[in-house]
C-alpha cells in the first residue's frame, strides 16, 4: 500500500477519528486500547513513515552539536574528519541542526582542556570529541554530563558509562594486525614500536596499539623476537632515530603507531640501511608516497572521514528522527599496500 497515506486516510482505514490517529502518532493525549490497536494495525500494514522534516521544522527546536577535533593544520591525518563532518552538515541542511568544530593542539593537554572549556560555555545539546588524553577526557566528560550534554567519541575509545557512543577501530586488534604482518615478513628478529609526537602516558590509543602488538608475540609459540619501544618528538626525531639505528644495526621491523611513519621511512632511506620492514597508519600524502616507493610495506587505514561522518550522523539522527545511537560502531581494519592503495584514494 502507499506509504504516503494521509492521517485522514489512516483514520478511515482504522475506523477512528483523525484526532485519534494524531494522538497515536505523536504519543500524546488519551487513546482507548481498542483504538490504539486499530491504528497500530493499520500503521504496521502500510509501513507508515512519518514526515520527519515537517515534524522537525514545526518543532522549531535548533539542535546544537559541537565537535572537539585536533587541528588539521598541525596533523593532516585529521583533515578528512572535517570533510566527514561537512558531509553531515550538507545532508541535514534542511533541518534545524547546527554543527560547529573547535580545534585543539593534539600534542597539548592544555589546548585540549581549553577547547572543551569553550564548548562547555556554549552548552550545546551534544559534543563529539576525539579523546586523545585519557585523564583530561574523563574530567571534561563529567562536566558535560553535569550539564546534560550528550557525549559521543570517535577515533579512539575511552570506556565510560557517561559516553553515549564510540565510532572507530578496535585499536588493540589493529596492533595485533601490525604484529602479524611483521611476523609474516620476518619470522624472527629485532622489532621496535615507535610513538611519534604524542604523550604516550596520556595517549590511550597508542597504548592500546602497543598492547595488541606485544600480546600477539607473547601468545605466539616459539617466538624469537626482541621488541623495544621508542618515543620520538620534534625537533629531535631525526637525531634520536639515527642514534637508535646506530645502536641497533640489525633492526628488522618497525611498527609506527601514528600517521607519521613517513618520517621513519625517510630517515631509514637516507641512512642507506638494509631493508627494514615498516608498518604504519593512515593514508596521508607522505605515507602514500613512501608506500608506493616500497619504503613502507603496509599502512593500516583508519578511515577518519567515515569515523567523523558516522559519529555526526548518529547524533543528528538521534535528535531529528529519535533514532537510537549504537553504543559502539567498529570500522574494518583495512590493510593497504602499493597494490591496492589507488582504490582507497579519492
mmCIF file of N, CA and C in Angstrom, residues 225-332:
data_model
loop_
_atom_site.group_PDB
_atom_site.id
_atom_site.type_symbol
_atom_site.label_atom_id
_atom_site.label_comp_id
_atom_site.label_asym_id
_atom_site.label_seq_id
_atom_site.Cartn_x
_atom_site.Cartn_y
_atom_site.Cartn_z
ATOM 1 N N UNK A 225 61.638 -13.111 18.858
ATOM 2 C CA UNK A 225 61.756 -11.688 18.568
ATOM 3 C C UNK A 225 62.214 -10.931 19.811
ATOM 4 N N UNK A 226 62.925 -9.853 19.584
ATOM 5 C CA UNK A 226 63.152 -8.859 20.639
ATOM 6 C C UNK A 226 62.358 -7.620 20.248
ATOM 7 N N UNK A 227 61.639 -7.036 21.205
ATOM 8 C CA UNK A 227 60.775 -5.882 20.920
ATOM 9 C C UNK A 227 61.137 -4.737 21.852
ATOM 10 N N UNK A 228 61.420 -3.585 21.265
ATOM 11 C CA UNK A 228 61.711 -2.381 22.033
ATOM 12 C C UNK A 228 60.646 -1.333 21.747
ATOM 13 N N UNK A 229 60.585 -0.322 22.594
ATOM 14 C CA UNK A 229 59.698 0.821 22.383
ATOM 15 C C UNK A 229 60.536 2.084 22.310
ATOM 16 N N UNK A 230 60.262 2.929 21.323
ATOM 17 C CA UNK A 230 60.995 4.183 21.135
ATOM 18 C C UNK A 230 59.995 5.325 21.007
ATOM 19 N N UNK A 231 60.171 6.375 21.796
ATOM 20 C CA UNK A 231 59.305 7.552 21.750
ATOM 21 C C UNK A 231 60.092 8.716 21.152
ATOM 22 N N UNK A 232 59.587 9.270 20.069
ATOM 23 C CA UNK A 232 60.270 10.347 19.360
ATOM 24 C C UNK A 232 59.414 11.615 19.343
ATOM 25 N N UNK A 233 60.071 12.752 19.441
ATOM 26 C CA UNK A 233 59.376 14.035 19.443
ATOM 27 C C UNK A 233 60.162 15.051 18.626
ATOM 28 N N UNK A 234 59.434 15.927 17.953
ATOM 29 C CA UNK A 234 60.090 17.063 17.308
ATOM 30 C C UNK A 234 60.700 17.963 18.386
ATOM 31 N N UNK A 235 61.824 18.614 18.115
ATOM 32 C CA UNK A 235 62.517 18.661 16.815
ATOM 33 C C UNK A 235 63.672 17.657 16.694
ATOM 34 N N UNK A 236 63.721 16.668 17.556
ATOM 35 C CA UNK A 236 64.886 15.773 17.570
ATOM 36 C C UNK A 236 64.575 14.383 17.007
ATOM 37 N N UNK A 237 63.509 14.254 16.221
ATOM 38 C CA UNK A 237 63.138 12.943 15.681
ATOM 39 C C UNK A 237 64.282 12.328 14.878
ATOM 40 N N UNK A 238 64.842 13.104 13.946
ATOM 41 C CA UNK A 238 65.885 12.571 13.071
ATOM 42 C C UNK A 238 67.125 12.149 13.857
ATOM 43 N N UNK A 239 67.591 13.007 14.723
ATOM 44 C CA UNK A 239 68.795 12.685 15.507
ATOM 45 C C UNK A 239 68.561 11.457 16.381
ATOM 46 N N UNK A 240 67.455 11.442 17.086
ATOM 47 C CA UNK A 240 67.201 10.349 18.026
ATOM 48 C C UNK A 240 67.006 9.016 17.305
ATOM 49 N N UNK A 241 66.358 9.047 16.137
ATOM 50 C CA UNK A 241 66.166 7.787 15.415
ATOM 51 C C UNK A 241 67.476 7.302 14.805
ATOM 52 N N UNK A 242 68.302 8.222 14.313
ATOM 53 C CA UNK A 242 69.619 7.830 13.790
ATOM 54 C C UNK A 242 70.478 7.215 14.900
ATOM 55 N N UNK A 243 70.403 7.801 16.081
ATOM 56 C CA UNK A 243 71.153 7.245 17.216
ATOM 57 C C UNK A 243 70.661 5.829 17.526
ATOM 58 N N UNK A 244 69.333 5.639 17.450
ATOM 59 C CA UNK A 244 68.767 4.312 17.718
ATOM 60 C C UNK A 244 69.234 3.304 16.667
ATOM 61 N N UNK A 245 69.260 3.712 15.393
ATOM 62 C CA UNK A 245 69.718 2.822 14.329
ATOM 63 C C UNK A 245 71.177 2.434 14.520
ATOM 64 N N UNK A 246 71.981 3.398 14.988
ATOM 65 C CA UNK A 246 73.401 3.103 15.213
ATOM 66 C C UNK A 246 73.586 2.061 16.311
ATOM 67 N N UNK A 247 72.706 2.098 17.308
ATOM 68 C CA UNK A 247 72.794 1.135 18.409
ATOM 69 C C UNK A 247 72.129 -0.199 18.065
ATOM 70 N N UNK A 248 71.322 -0.198 17.008
ATOM 71 C CA UNK A 248 70.591 -1.411 16.618
ATOM 72 C C UNK A 248 70.779 -1.670 15.126
ATOM 73 N N UNK A 249 71.983 -2.010 14.704
ATOM 74 C CA UNK A 249 72.273 -2.169 13.272
ATOM 75 C C UNK A 249 71.550 -3.352 12.631
ATOM 76 N N UNK A 250 71.057 -4.285 13.419
ATOM 77 C CA UNK A 250 70.391 -5.469 12.872
ATOM 78 C C UNK A 250 68.869 -5.392 12.993
ATOM 79 N N UNK A 251 68.349 -4.181 13.070
ATOM 80 C CA UNK A 251 66.902 -3.989 13.198
ATOM 81 C C UNK A 251 66.186 -4.545 11.973
ATOM 82 N N UNK A 252 65.117 -5.312 12.201
ATOM 83 C CA UNK A 252 64.372 -5.939 11.105
ATOM 84 C C UNK A 252 63.060 -5.236 10.787
ATOM 85 N N UNK A 253 62.304 -4.872 11.820
ATOM 86 C CA UNK A 253 60.975 -4.337 11.565
ATOM 87 C C UNK A 253 60.589 -3.201 12.488
ATOM 88 N N UNK A 254 59.742 -2.300 11.963
ATOM 89 C CA UNK A 254 59.303 -1.119 12.712
ATOM 90 C C UNK A 254 57.784 -1.021 12.638
ATOM 91 N N UNK A 255 57.170 -0.771 13.782
ATOM 92 C CA UNK A 255 55.731 -0.504 13.866
ATOM 93 C C UNK A 255 55.539 0.911 14.382
ATOM 94 N N UNK A 256 55.020 1.803 13.526
ATOM 95 C CA UNK A 256 54.777 3.203 13.904
ATOM 96 C C UNK A 256 53.301 3.342 14.252
ATOM 97 N N UNK A 257 53.008 3.787 15.456
ATOM 98 C CA UNK A 257 51.620 3.789 15.946
ATOM 99 C C UNK A 257 50.814 5.022 15.557
ATOM 100 N N UNK A 258 51.441 5.981 14.879
ATOM 101 C CA UNK A 258 50.740 7.194 14.466
ATOM 102 C C UNK A 258 50.752 7.309 12.949
ATOM 103 N N UNK A 259 50.258 8.427 12.436
ATOM 104 C CA UNK A 259 50.204 8.636 10.985
ATOM 105 C C UNK A 259 51.520 9.161 10.419
ATOM 106 N N UNK A 260 52.599 9.136 11.209
ATOM 107 C CA UNK A 260 53.848 9.782 10.790
ATOM 108 C C UNK A 260 54.962 8.795 10.474
ATOM 109 N N UNK A 261 54.609 7.649 9.908
ATOM 110 C CA UNK A 261 55.640 6.669 9.553
ATOM 111 C C UNK A 261 56.542 7.179 8.432
ATOM 112 N N UNK A 262 56.092 8.189 7.680
ATOM 113 C CA UNK A 262 56.926 8.745 6.615
ATOM 114 C C UNK A 262 58.227 9.322 7.156
ATOM 115 N N UNK A 263 58.204 9.863 8.385
ATOM 116 C CA UNK A 263 59.446 10.351 8.997
ATOM 117 C C UNK A 263 60.461 9.219 9.083
ATOM 118 N N UNK A 264 60.010 8.077 9.558
ATOM 119 C CA UNK A 264 60.896 6.933 9.773
ATOM 120 C C UNK A 264 61.383 6.369 8.444
ATOM 121 N N UNK A 265 60.469 6.275 7.463
ATOM 122 C CA UNK A 265 60.854 5.750 6.151
ATOM 123 C C UNK A 265 61.917 6.621 5.497
ATOM 124 N N UNK A 266 61.769 7.929 5.611
ATOM 125 C CA UNK A 266 62.738 8.849 5.006
ATOM 126 C C UNK A 266 64.107 8.712 5.661
ATOM 127 N N UNK A 267 64.129 8.697 6.981
ATOM 128 C CA UNK A 267 65.407 8.615 7.694
ATOM 129 C C UNK A 267 66.094 7.280 7.415
ATOM 130 N N UNK A 268 65.328 6.204 7.445
ATOM 131 C CA UNK A 268 65.904 4.886 7.175
ATOM 132 C C UNK A 268 66.496 4.836 5.777
ATOM 133 N N UNK A 269 65.812 5.469 4.812
ATOM 134 C CA UNK A 269 66.334 5.503 3.449
ATOM 135 C C UNK A 269 67.578 6.354 3.338
ATOM 136 N N UNK A 270 67.601 7.489 4.010
ATOM 137 C CA UNK A 270 68.762 8.375 3.978
ATOM 138 C C UNK A 270 69.996 7.728 4.593
ATOM 139 N N UNK A 271 69.747 6.838 5.562
ATOM 140 C CA UNK A 271 70.860 6.182 6.245
ATOM 141 C C UNK A 271 71.401 4.984 5.449
ATOM 142 N N UNK A 272 70.773 4.703 4.291
ATOM 143 C CA UNK A 272 71.201 3.589 3.442
ATOM 144 C C UNK A 272 71.245 2.268 4.213
ATOM 145 N N UNK A 273 70.263 2.081 5.081
ATOM 146 C CA UNK A 273 70.202 0.831 5.841
ATOM 147 C C UNK A 273 69.720 -0.297 4.942
ATOM 148 N N UNK A 274 69.983 -1.532 5.343
ATOM 149 C CA UNK A 274 69.381 -2.653 4.643
ATOM 150 C C UNK A 274 67.872 -2.559 4.853
ATOM 151 N N UNK A 275 67.104 -3.180 3.974
ATOM 152 C CA UNK A 275 65.638 -3.036 4.014
ATOM 153 C C UNK A 275 65.071 -3.397 5.372
ATOM 154 N N UNK A 276 64.389 -2.426 5.973
ATOM 155 C CA UNK A 276 63.704 -2.640 7.244
ATOM 156 C C UNK A 276 62.204 -2.606 6.968
ATOM 157 N N UNK A 277 61.485 -3.592 7.470
ATOM 158 C CA UNK A 277 60.039 -3.601 7.298
ATOM 159 C C UNK A 277 59.385 -2.512 8.121
ATOM 160 N N UNK A 278 58.481 -1.765 7.498
ATOM 161 C CA UNK A 278 57.799 -0.673 8.206
ATOM 162 C C UNK A 278 56.288 -0.828 8.041
ATOM 163 N N UNK A 279 55.600 -0.867 9.171
ATOM 164 C CA UNK A 279 54.130 -0.880 9.201
ATOM 165 C C UNK A 279 53.686 0.412 9.883
ATOM 166 N N UNK A 280 52.799 1.153 9.245
ATOM 167 C CA UNK A 280 52.317 2.401 9.830
ATOM 168 C C UNK A 280 50.811 2.537 9.698
ATOM 169 N N UNK A 281 50.332 3.745 9.921
ATOM 170 C CA UNK A 281 48.900 4.034 9.859
ATOM 171 C C UNK A 281 48.624 5.199 8.914
ATOM 172 N N UNK A 282 47.511 5.091 8.191
ATOM 173 C CA UNK A 282 46.837 6.224 7.575
ATOM 174 C C UNK A 282 47.407 6.660 6.226
ATOM 175 N N UNK A 283 46.457 7.128 5.396
ATOM 176 C CA UNK A 283 46.758 7.462 4.016
ATOM 177 C C UNK A 283 47.045 8.949 3.829
ATOM 178 N N UNK A 284 47.883 9.521 4.692
ATOM 179 C CA UNK A 284 48.341 10.893 4.458
ATOM 180 C C UNK A 284 49.271 10.864 3.249
ATOM 181 N N UNK A 285 49.397 11.984 2.573
ATOM 182 C CA UNK A 285 50.116 12.022 1.293
ATOM 183 C C UNK A 285 51.541 11.473 1.397
ATOM 184 N N UNK A 286 52.269 11.888 2.428
ATOM 185 C CA UNK A 286 53.663 11.455 2.548
ATOM 186 C C UNK A 286 53.762 9.945 2.743
ATOM 187 N N UNK A 287 52.850 9.378 3.526
ATOM 188 C CA UNK A 287 52.856 7.926 3.717
ATOM 189 C C UNK A 287 52.586 7.200 2.405
ATOM 190 N N UNK A 288 51.635 7.709 1.636
ATOM 191 C CA UNK A 288 51.292 7.078 0.361
ATOM 192 C C UNK A 288 52.488 7.093 -0.593
ATOM 193 N N UNK A 289 53.234 8.188 -0.601
ATOM 194 C CA UNK A 289 54.420 8.284 -1.462
ATOM 195 C C UNK A 289 55.438 7.204 -1.108
ATOM 196 N N UNK A 290 55.747 7.067 0.178
ATOM 197 C CA UNK A 290 56.732 6.075 0.600
ATOM 198 C C UNK A 290 56.201 4.642 0.449
ATOM 199 N N UNK A 291 54.886 4.471 0.559
ATOM 200 C CA UNK A 291 54.301 3.147 0.333
ATOM 201 C C UNK A 291 54.499 2.740 -1.126
ATOM 202 N N UNK A 292 54.224 3.652 -2.041
ATOM 203 C CA UNK A 292 54.377 3.357 -3.469
ATOM 204 C C UNK A 292 55.837 3.141 -3.860
ATOM 205 N N UNK A 293 56.749 3.759 -3.122
ATOM 206 C CA UNK A 293 58.179 3.587 -3.387
ATOM 207 C C UNK A 293 58.735 2.302 -2.778
ATOM 208 N N UNK A 294 57.946 1.646 -1.926
ATOM 209 C CA UNK A 294 58.390 0.418 -1.289
ATOM 210 C C UNK A 294 59.115 0.618 0.022
ATOM 211 N N UNK A 295 59.240 1.882 0.474
ATOM 212 C CA UNK A 295 59.930 2.153 1.734
ATOM 213 C C UNK A 295 59.049 1.800 2.935
ATOM 214 N N UNK A 296 57.733 1.919 2.773
ATOM 215 C CA UNK A 296 56.756 1.457 3.764
ATOM 216 C C UNK A 296 56.075 0.225 3.180
ATOM 217 N N UNK A 297 55.966 -0.828 3.966
ATOM 218 C CA UNK A 297 55.401 -2.081 3.457
ATOM 219 C C UNK A 297 53.879 -2.092 3.500
ATOM 220 N N UNK A 298 53.305 -1.687 4.635
ATOM 221 C CA UNK A 298 51.854 -1.695 4.796
ATOM 222 C C UNK A 298 51.414 -0.482 5.608
ATOM 223 N N UNK A 299 50.211 -0.001 5.296
ATOM 224 C CA UNK A 299 49.554 1.023 6.101
ATOM 225 C C UNK A 299 48.208 0.470 6.561
ATOM 226 N N UNK A 300 47.875 0.714 7.811
ATOM 227 C CA UNK A 300 46.552 0.370 8.322
ATOM 228 C C UNK A 300 45.670 1.613 8.193
ATOM 229 N N UNK A 301 44.609 1.473 7.418
ATOM 230 C CA UNK A 301 43.724 2.600 7.116
ATOM 231 C C UNK A 301 42.650 2.717 8.188
ATOM 232 N N UNK A 302 42.643 3.842 8.914
ATOM 233 C CA UNK A 302 41.674 4.043 9.989
ATOM 234 C C UNK A 302 40.415 4.774 9.530
ATOM 235 N N UNK A 303 40.432 5.261 8.285
ATOM 236 C CA UNK A 303 39.261 5.906 7.681
ATOM 237 C C UNK A 303 38.683 7.017 8.560
ATOM 238 N N UNK A 304 39.478 8.047 8.848
ATOM 239 C CA UNK A 304 38.998 9.117 9.742
ATOM 240 C C UNK A 304 37.768 9.855 9.222
ATOM 241 N N UNK A 305 37.654 9.983 7.909
ATOM 242 C CA UNK A 305 36.483 10.676 7.354
ATOM 243 C C UNK A 305 35.198 9.939 7.720
ATOM 244 N N UNK A 306 35.195 8.625 7.542
ATOM 245 C CA UNK A 306 33.994 7.846 7.848
ATOM 246 C C UNK A 306 33.714 7.828 9.347
ATOM 247 N N UNK A 307 34.761 7.789 10.157
ATOM 248 C CA UNK A 307 34.565 7.842 11.605
ATOM 249 C C UNK A 307 33.789 9.098 11.997
ATOM 250 N N UNK A 308 34.269 10.253 11.503
ATOM 251 C CA UNK A 308 33.619 11.521 11.845
ATOM 252 C C UNK A 308 32.208 11.580 11.273
ATOM 253 N N UNK A 309 32.044 11.073 10.049
ATOM 254 C CA UNK A 309 30.725 11.091 9.403
ATOM 255 C C UNK A 309 29.720 10.251 10.183
ATOM 256 N N UNK A 310 30.104 9.034 10.522
ATOM 257 C CA UNK A 310 29.178 8.158 11.249
ATOM 258 C C UNK A 310 28.867 8.699 12.645
ATOM 259 N N UNK A 311 29.872 9.281 13.301
ATOM 260 C CA UNK A 311 29.633 9.882 14.610
ATOM 261 C C UNK A 311 28.652 11.034 14.532
ATOM 262 N N UNK A 312 28.848 11.907 13.535
ATOM 263 C CA UNK A 312 27.935 13.032 13.351
ATOM 264 C C UNK A 312 26.546 12.597 12.938
ATOM 265 N N UNK A 313 26.467 11.600 12.061
ATOM 266 C CA UNK A 313 25.175 11.080 11.625
ATOM 267 C C UNK A 313 24.389 10.501 12.795
ATOM 268 N N UNK A 314 25.087 9.786 13.667
ATOM 269 C CA UNK A 314 24.417 9.183 14.810
ATOM 270 C C UNK A 314 23.739 10.226 15.682
ATOM 271 N N UNK A 315 24.454 11.311 15.961
ATOM 272 C CA UNK A 315 23.883 12.373 16.793
ATOM 273 C C UNK A 315 22.750 13.102 16.064
ATOM 274 N N UNK A 316 22.952 13.388 14.782
ATOM 275 C CA UNK A 316 21.927 14.108 14.017
ATOM 276 C C UNK A 316 20.627 13.309 13.948
ATOM 277 N N UNK A 317 20.724 12.021 13.656
ATOM 278 C CA UNK A 317 19.526 11.196 13.550
ATOM 279 C C UNK A 317 18.874 10.966 14.910
ATOM 280 N N UNK A 318 19.672 11.002 15.958
ATOM 281 C CA UNK A 318 19.116 10.880 17.309
ATOM 282 C C UNK A 318 18.206 12.068 17.621
ATOM 283 N N UNK A 319 18.673 13.270 17.327
ATOM 284 C CA UNK A 319 17.897 14.470 17.645
ATOM 285 C C UNK A 319 16.719 14.666 16.688
ATOM 286 N N UNK A 320 16.936 14.454 15.408
ATOM 287 C CA UNK A 320 15.914 14.776 14.420
ATOM 288 C C UNK A 320 14.884 13.661 14.256
ATOM 289 N N UNK A 321 15.366 12.404 14.243
ATOM 290 C CA UNK A 321 14.478 11.283 13.979
ATOM 291 C C UNK A 321 14.161 10.449 15.215
ATOM 292 N N UNK A 322 14.827 10.753 16.331
ATOM 293 C CA UNK A 322 14.640 9.943 17.524
ATOM 294 C C UNK A 322 15.237 8.553 17.391
ATOM 295 N N UNK A 323 16.200 8.409 16.491
ATOM 296 C CA UNK A 323 16.819 7.108 16.250
ATOM 297 C C UNK A 323 17.903 6.845 17.284
ATOM 298 N N UNK A 324 17.885 5.673 17.894
ATOM 299 C CA UNK A 324 18.851 5.348 18.944
ATOM 300 C C UNK A 324 20.261 5.237 18.359
ATOM 301 N N UNK A 325 21.244 5.706 19.120
ATOM 302 C CA UNK A 325 22.633 5.672 18.671
ATOM 303 C C UNK A 325 23.283 4.374 19.128
ATOM 304 N N UNK A 326 23.934 3.636 18.226
ATOM 305 C CA UNK A 326 24.649 2.423 18.657
ATOM 306 C C UNK A 326 25.739 2.783 19.666
ATOM 307 N N UNK A 327 25.876 1.973 20.687
ATOM 308 C CA UNK A 327 26.891 2.238 21.701
ATOM 309 C C UNK A 327 28.293 2.179 21.115
ATOM 310 N N UNK A 328 28.533 1.228 20.228
ATOM 311 C CA UNK A 328 29.844 1.063 19.612
ATOM 312 C C UNK A 328 29.685 0.718 18.137
ATOM 313 N N UNK A 329 30.401 1.451 17.286
ATOM 314 C CA UNK A 329 30.452 1.154 15.858
ATOM 315 C C UNK A 329 31.908 0.936 15.475
ATOM 316 N N UNK A 330 32.277 -0.307 15.182
ATOM 317 C CA UNK A 330 33.658 -0.633 14.842
ATOM 318 C C UNK A 330 33.834 -0.693 13.330
ATOM 319 N N UNK A 331 34.823 0.022 12.829
ATOM 320 C CA UNK A 331 35.137 0.018 11.408
ATOM 321 C C UNK A 331 36.131 -1.096 11.086
ATOM 322 N N UNK A 332 36.135 -1.569 9.845
ATOM 323 C CA UNK A 332 37.088 -2.613 9.458
ATOM 324 C C UNK A 332 38.532 -2.129 9.592
#
